[in-house]
Backbone as a printed PyTorch tensor [residue, N CA C, xyz], in Angstrom:
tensor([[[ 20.8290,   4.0070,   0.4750],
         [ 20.1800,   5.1190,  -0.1740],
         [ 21.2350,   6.1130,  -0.6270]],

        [[ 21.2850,   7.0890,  -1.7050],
         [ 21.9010,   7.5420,  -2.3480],
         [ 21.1780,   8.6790,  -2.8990]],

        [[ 21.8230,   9.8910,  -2.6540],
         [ 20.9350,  11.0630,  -2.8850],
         [ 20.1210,  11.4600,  -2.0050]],

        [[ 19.5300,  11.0200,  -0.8310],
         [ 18.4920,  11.3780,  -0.2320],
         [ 17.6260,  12.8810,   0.1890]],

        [[ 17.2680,  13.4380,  -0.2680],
         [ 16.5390,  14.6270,   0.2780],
         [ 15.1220,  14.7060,   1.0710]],

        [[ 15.3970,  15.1620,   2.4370],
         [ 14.2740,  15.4250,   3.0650],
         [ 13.6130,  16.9280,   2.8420]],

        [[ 12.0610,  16.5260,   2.9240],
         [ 11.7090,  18.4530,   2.5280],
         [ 10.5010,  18.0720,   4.1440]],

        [[ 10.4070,  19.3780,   4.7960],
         [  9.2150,  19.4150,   5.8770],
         [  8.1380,  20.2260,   5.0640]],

        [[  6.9230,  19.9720,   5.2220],
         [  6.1800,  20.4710,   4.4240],
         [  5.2580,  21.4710,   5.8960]],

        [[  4.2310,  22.1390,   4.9610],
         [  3.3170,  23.2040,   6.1150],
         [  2.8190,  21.6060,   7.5360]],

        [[  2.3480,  20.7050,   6.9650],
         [  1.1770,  19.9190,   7.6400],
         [  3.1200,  18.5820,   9.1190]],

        [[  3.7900,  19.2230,   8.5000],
         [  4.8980,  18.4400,   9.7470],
         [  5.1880,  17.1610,   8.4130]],

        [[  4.7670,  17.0470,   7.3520],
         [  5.1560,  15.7000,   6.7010],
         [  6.6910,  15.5960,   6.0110]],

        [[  7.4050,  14.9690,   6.1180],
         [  8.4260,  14.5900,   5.3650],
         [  8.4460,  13.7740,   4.5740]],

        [[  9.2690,  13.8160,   3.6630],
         [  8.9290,  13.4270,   2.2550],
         [ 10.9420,  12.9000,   1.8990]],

        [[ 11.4960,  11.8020,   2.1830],
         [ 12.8160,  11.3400,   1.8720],
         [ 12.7590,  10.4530,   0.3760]],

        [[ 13.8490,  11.3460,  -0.4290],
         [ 13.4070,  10.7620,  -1.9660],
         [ 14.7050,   9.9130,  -1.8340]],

        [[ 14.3760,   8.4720,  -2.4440],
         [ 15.5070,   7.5710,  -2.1900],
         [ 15.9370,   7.0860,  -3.9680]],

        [[ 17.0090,   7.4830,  -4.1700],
         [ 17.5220,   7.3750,  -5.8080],
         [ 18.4970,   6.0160,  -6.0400]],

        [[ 17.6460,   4.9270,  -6.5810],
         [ 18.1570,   3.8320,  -6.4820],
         [ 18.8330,   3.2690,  -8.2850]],

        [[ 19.2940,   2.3700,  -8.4700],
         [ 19.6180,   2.0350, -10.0100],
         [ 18.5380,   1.8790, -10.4140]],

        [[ 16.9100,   1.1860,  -9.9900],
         [ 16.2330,   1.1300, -10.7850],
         [ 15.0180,   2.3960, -10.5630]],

        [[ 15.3890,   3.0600, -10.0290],
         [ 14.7870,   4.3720, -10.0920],
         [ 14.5190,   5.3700,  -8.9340]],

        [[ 13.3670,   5.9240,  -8.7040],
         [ 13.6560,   7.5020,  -8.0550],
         [ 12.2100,   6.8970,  -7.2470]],

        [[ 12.0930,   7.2000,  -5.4790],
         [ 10.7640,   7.0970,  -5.4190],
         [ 10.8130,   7.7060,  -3.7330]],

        [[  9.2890,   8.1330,  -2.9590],
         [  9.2770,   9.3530,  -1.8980],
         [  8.9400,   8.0780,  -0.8940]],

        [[  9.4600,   8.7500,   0.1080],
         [  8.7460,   7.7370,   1.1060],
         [  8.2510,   9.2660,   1.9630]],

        [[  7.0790,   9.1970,   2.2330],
         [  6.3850,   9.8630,   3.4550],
         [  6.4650,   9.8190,   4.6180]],

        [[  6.8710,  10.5930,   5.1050],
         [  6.4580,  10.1640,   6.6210],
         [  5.8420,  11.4460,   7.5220]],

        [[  4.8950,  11.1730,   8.6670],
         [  4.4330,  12.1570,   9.3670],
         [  2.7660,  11.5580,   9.6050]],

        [[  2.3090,  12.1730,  10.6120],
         [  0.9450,  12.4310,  11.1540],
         [ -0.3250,  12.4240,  10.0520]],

        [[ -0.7430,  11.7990,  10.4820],
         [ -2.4340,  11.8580,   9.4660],
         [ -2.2320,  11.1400,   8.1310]],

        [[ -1.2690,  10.8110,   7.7030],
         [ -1.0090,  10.1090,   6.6550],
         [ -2.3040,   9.1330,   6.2300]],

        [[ -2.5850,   8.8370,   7.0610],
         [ -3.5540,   7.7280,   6.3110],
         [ -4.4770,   8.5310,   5.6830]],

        [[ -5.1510,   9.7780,   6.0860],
         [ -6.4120,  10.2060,   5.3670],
         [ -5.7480,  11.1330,   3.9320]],

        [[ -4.3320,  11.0210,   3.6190],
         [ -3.7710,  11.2860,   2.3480],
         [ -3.0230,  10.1750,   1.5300]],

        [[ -3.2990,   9.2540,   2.0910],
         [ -3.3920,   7.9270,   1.2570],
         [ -3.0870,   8.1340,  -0.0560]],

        [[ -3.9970,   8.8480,  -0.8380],
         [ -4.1190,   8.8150,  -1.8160],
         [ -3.0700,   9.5970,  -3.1510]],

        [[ -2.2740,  10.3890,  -1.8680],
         [ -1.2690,  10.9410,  -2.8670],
         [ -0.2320,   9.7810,  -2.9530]],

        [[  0.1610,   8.6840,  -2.3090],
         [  0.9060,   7.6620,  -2.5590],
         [  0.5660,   6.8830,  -3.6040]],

        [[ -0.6950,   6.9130,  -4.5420],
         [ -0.4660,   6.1290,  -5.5900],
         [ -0.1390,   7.1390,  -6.7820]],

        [[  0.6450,   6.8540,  -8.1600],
         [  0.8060,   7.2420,  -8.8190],
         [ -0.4210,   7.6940,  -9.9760]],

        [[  0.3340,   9.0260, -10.3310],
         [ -1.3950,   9.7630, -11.1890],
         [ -1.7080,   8.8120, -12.2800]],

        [[ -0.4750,   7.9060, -12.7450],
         [ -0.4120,   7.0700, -14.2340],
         [ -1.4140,   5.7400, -13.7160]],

        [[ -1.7940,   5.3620, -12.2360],
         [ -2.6470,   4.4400, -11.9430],
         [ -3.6200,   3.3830, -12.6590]],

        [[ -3.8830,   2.5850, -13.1890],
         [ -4.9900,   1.9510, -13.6500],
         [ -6.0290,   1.5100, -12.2550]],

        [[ -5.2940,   1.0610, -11.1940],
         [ -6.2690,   0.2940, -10.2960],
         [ -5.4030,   0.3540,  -9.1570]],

        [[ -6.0490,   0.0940,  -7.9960],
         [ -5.3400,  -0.2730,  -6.7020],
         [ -5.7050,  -1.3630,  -6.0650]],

        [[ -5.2290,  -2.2630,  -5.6890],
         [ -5.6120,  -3.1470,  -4.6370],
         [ -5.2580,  -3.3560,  -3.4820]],

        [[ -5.8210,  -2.9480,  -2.4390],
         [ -5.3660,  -2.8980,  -0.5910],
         [ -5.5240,  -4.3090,  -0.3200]],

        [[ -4.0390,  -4.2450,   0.3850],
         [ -3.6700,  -5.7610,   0.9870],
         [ -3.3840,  -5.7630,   2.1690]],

        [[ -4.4300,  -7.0370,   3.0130],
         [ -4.3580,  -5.9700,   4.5390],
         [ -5.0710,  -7.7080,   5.4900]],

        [[ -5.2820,  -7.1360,   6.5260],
         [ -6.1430,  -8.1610,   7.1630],
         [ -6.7680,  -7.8390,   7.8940]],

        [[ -7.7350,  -9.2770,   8.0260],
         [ -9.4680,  -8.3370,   8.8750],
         [ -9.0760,  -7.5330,   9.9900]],

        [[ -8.0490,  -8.2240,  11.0870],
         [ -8.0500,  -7.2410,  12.1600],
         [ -7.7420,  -5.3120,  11.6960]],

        [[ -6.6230,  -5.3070,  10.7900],
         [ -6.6060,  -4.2250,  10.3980],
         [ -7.3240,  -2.9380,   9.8350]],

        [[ -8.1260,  -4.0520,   8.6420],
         [ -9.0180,  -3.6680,   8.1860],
         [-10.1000,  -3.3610,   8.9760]],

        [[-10.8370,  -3.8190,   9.8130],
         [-11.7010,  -3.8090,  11.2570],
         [-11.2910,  -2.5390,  11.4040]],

        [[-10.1740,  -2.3110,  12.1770],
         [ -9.9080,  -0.8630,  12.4250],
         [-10.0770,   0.5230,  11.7590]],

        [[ -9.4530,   0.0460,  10.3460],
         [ -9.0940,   1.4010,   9.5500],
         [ -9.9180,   1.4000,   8.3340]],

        [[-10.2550,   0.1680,   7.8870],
         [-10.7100,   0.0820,   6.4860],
         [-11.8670,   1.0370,   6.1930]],

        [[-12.0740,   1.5800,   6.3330],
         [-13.6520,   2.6980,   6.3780],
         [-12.5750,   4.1250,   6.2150]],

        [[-11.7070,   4.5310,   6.6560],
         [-10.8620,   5.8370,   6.2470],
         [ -9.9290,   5.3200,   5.4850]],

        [[ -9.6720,   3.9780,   5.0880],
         [ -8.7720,   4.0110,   3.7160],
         [ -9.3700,   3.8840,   2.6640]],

        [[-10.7160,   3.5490,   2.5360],
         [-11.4360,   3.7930,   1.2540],
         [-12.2590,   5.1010,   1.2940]],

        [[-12.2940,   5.6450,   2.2790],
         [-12.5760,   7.0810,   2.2510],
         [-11.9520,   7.6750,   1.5770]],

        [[-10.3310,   7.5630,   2.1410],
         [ -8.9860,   8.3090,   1.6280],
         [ -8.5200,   8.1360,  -0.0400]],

        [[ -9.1670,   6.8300,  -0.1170],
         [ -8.9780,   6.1940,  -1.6330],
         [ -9.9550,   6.4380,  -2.5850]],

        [[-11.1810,   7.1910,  -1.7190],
         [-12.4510,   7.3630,  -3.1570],
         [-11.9450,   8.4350,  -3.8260]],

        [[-11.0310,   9.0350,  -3.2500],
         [-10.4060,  10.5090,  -4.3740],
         [ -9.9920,  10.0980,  -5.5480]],

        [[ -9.6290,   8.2930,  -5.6780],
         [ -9.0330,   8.3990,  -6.9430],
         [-10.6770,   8.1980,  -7.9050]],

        [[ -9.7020,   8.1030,  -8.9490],
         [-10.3430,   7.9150, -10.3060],
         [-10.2110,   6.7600, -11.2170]],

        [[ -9.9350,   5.9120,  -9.7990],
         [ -9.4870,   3.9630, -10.6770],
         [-10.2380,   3.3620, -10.1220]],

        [[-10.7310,   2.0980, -10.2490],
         [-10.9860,   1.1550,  -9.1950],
         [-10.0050,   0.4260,  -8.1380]],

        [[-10.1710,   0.6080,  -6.6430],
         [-10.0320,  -0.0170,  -5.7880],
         [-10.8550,  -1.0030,  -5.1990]],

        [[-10.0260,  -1.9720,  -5.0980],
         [-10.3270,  -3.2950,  -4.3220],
         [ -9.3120,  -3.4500,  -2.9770]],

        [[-10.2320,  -4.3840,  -2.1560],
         [ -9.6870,  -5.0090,  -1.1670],
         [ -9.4820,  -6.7360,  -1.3870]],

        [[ -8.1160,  -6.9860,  -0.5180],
         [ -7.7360,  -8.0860,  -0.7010],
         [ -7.6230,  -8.5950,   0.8380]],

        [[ -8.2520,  -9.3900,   2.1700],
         [ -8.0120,  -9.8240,   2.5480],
         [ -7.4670, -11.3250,   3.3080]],

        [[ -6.0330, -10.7580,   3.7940],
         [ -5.1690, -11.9760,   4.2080],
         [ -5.9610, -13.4120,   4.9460]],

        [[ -5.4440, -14.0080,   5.7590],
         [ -5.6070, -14.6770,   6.8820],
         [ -4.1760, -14.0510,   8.1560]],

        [[ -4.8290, -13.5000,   9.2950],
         [ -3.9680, -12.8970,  10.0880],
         [ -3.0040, -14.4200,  10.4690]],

        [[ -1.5990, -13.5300,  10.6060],
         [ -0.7140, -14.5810,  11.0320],
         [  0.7520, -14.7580,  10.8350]],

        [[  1.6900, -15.1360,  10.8340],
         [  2.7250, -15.9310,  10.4300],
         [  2.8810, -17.1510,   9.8720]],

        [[  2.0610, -17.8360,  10.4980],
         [  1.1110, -19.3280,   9.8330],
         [  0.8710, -19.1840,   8.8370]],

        [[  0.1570, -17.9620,   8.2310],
         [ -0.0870, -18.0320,   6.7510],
         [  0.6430, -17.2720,   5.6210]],

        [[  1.7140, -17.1060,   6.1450],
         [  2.9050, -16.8110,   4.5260],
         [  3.3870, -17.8420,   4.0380]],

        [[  1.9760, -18.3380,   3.0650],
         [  2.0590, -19.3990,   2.4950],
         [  2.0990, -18.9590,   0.9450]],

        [[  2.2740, -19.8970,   0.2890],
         [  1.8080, -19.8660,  -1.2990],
         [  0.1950, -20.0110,  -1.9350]],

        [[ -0.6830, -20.5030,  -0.5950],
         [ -2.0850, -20.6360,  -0.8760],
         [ -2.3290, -19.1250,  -0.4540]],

        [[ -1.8810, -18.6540,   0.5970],
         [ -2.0700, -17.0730,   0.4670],
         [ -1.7220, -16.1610,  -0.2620]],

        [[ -0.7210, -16.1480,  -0.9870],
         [  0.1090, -15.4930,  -1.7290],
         [ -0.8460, -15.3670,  -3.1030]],

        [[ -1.7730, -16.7320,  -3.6680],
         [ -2.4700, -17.1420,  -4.6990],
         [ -3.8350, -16.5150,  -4.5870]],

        [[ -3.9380, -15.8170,  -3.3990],
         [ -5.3220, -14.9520,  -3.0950],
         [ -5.0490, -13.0010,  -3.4950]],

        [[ -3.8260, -13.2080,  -3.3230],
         [ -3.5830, -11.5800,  -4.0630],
         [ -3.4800, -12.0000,  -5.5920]],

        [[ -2.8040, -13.3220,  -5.9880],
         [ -2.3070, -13.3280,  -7.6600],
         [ -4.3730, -13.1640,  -8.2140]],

        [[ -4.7820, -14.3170,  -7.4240],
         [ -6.2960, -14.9380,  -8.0000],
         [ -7.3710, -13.3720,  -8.1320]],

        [[ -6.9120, -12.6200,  -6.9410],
         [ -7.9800, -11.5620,  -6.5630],
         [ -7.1130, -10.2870,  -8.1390]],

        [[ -6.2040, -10.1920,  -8.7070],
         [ -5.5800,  -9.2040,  -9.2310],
         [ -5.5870,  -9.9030, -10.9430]],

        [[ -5.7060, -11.3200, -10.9120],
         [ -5.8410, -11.4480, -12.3680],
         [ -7.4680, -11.8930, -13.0060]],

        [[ -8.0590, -12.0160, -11.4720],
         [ -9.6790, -12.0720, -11.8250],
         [-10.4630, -10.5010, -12.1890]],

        [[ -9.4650,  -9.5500, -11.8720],
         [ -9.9590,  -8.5050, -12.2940],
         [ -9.0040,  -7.4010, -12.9880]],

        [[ -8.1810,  -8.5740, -14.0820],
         [ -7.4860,  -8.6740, -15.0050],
         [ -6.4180,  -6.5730, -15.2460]],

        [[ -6.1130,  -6.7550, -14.4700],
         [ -5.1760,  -5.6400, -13.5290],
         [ -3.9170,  -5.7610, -15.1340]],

        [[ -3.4770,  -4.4870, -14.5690],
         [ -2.3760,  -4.3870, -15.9150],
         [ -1.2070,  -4.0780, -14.4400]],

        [[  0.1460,  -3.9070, -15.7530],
         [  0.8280,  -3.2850, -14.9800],
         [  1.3610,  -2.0470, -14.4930]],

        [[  0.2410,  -1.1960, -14.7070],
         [  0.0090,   0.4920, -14.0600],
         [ -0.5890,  -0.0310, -12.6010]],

        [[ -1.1940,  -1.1180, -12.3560],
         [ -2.1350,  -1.0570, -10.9510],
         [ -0.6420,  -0.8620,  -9.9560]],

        [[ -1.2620,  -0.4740,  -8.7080],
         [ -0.7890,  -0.6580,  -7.4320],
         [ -1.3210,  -1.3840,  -6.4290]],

        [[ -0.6500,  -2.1110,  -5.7640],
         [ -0.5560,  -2.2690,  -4.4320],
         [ -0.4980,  -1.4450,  -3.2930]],

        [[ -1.5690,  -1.4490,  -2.6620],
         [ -1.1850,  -1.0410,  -1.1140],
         [ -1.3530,  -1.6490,   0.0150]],

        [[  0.1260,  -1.9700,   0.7910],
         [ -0.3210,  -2.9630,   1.6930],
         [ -0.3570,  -2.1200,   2.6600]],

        [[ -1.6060,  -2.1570,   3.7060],
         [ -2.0940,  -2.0480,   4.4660],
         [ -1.8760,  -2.7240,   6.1090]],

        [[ -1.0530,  -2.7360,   6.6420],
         [ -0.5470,  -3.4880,   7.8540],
         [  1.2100,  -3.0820,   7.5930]],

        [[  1.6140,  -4.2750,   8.4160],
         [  3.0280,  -4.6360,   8.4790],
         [  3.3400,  -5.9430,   8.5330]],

        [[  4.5820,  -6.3170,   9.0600],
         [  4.8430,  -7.9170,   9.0190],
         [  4.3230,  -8.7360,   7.9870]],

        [[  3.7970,  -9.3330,   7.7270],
         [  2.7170, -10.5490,   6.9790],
         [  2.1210, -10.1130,   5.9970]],

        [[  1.2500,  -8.7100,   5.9020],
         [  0.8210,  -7.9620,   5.1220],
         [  2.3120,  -7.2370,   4.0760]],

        [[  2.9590,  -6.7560,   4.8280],
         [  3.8310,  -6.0440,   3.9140],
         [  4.8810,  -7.1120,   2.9570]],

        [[  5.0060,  -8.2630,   3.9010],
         [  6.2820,  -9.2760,   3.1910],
         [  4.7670,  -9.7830,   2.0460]],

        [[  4.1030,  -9.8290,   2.3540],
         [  2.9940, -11.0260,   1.1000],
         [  2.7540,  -9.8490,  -0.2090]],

        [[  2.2000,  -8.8680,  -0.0570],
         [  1.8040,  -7.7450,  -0.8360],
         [  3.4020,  -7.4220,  -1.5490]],

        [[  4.1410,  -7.0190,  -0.6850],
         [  5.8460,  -6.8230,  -1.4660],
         [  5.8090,  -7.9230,  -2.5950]],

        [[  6.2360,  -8.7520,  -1.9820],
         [  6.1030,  -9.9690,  -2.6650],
         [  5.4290, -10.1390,  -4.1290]],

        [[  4.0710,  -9.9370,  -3.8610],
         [  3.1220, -10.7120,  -4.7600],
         [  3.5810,  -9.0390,  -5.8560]],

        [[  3.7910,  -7.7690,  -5.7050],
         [  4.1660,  -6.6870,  -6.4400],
         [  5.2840,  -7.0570,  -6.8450]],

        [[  6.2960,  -7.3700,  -6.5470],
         [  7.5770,  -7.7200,  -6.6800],
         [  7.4840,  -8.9080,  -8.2000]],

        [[  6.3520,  -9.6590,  -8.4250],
         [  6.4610, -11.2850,  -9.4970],
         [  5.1310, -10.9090, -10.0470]],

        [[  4.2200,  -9.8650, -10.0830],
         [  2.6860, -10.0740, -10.8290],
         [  3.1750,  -9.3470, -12.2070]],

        [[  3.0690,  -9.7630, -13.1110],
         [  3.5630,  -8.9790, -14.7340],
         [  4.9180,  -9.0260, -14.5300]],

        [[  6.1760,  -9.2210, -13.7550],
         [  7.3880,  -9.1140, -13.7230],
         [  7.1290,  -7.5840, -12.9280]],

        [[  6.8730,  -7.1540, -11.9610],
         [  6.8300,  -6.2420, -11.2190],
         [  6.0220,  -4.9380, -11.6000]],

        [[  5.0150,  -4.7890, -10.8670],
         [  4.4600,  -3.6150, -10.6660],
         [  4.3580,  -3.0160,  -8.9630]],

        [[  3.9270,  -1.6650,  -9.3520],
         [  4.6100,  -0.6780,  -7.8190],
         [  3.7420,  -0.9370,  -6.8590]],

        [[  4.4460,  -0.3100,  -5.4720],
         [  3.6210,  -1.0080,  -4.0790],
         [  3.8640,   0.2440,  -3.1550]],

        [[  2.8460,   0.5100,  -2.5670],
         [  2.7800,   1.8590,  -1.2130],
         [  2.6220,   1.1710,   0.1310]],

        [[  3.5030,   0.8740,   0.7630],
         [  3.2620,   0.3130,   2.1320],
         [  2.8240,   1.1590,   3.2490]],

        [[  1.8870,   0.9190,   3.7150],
         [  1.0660,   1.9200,   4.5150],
         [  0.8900,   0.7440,   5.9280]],

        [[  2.2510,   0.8500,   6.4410],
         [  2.7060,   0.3050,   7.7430],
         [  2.1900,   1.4040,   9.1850]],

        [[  2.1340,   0.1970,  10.3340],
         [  1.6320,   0.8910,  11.7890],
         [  2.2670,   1.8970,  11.2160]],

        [[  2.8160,   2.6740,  11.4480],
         [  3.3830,   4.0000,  11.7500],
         [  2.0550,   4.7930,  11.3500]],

        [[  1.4610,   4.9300,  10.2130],
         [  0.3120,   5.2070,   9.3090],
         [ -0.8180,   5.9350,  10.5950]],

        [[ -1.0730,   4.6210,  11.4360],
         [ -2.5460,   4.8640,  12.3070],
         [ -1.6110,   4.8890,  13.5810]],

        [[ -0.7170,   4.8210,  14.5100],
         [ -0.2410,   3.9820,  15.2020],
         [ -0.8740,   5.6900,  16.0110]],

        [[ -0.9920,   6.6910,  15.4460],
         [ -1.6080,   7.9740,  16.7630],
         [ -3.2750,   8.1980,  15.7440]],

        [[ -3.5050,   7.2380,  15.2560],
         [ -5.0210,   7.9750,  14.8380],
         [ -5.7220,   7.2100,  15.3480]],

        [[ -7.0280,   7.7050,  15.4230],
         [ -8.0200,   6.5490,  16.4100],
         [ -8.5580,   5.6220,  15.1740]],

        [[ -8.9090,   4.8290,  15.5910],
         [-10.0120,   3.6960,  14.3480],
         [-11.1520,   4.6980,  14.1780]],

        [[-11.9530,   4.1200,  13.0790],
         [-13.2830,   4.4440,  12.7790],
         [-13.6380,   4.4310,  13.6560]]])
């Protein structure tokens, strides 16, 4: 990282801007994050799609589409198969299948929702859909002190 600036805001959140060759972008960090979700996608948005899995989703999914009805795009959910077993290419073809069946440009985002499995598949599938569009990883850290629904 190069350039980095941290700012503390009123609510304890930090905000580290990381200035890379292919561009400028915030990573968040701090408490309650998940129910501000929604400032992690960009205002230029067309769509979002949460990439996550049932166990996760089980937990949280009810305050991340809470957190997400603020926008003004359509959000979808995309769920995995929990595992290591399944960072496959038949999984990988369930984010491409679920994002070109509802013919997504390249303004949409990604948000993966978990860690491990969730974050490498969602990276991933953002990393090769149109030749890259952007991704908000909303890893444990996120809920790891909030209660579930």
């Amino acid at each position: 990282m190069s350039n980095n600036q941290a700012a503390n805001t009123a609510n304890t959140e930090h905000v580290v801007t990381v200035d890379t060759a292919g561009g400028r972008y915030p990573i968040r960090i701090g408490p309650g994050r998940l129910a501000h979700l929604s400032k992690s996608v960009p205002t230029d948005a067309t769509a979002v799609v949460v990439v996550t899995n049932p166990t996760v989703f089980a937990l949280f999914g009810k305050r991340v589409k809470q957190a997400l009805s603020q926008l003004t795009v359509p959000v979808s959910i995309v769920e995995l198969p929990d595992g290591e077993a399944h960072k496959d290419l038949a999984t990988l073809n369930l984010i491409f299948d679920h994002m070109l069946g509802k013919q997504l440009d390249r303004r949409a985002v990604i948000v993966a929702l978990g860690g491990g499995v969730i974050g490498d598949m969602a990276g991933f599938a953002a990393s090769v859909y149109m030749r890259g569009i952007r991704l908000s990883k909303c890893q444990r850290h996120y809920w790891l002190k909030s209660t579930p629904q």
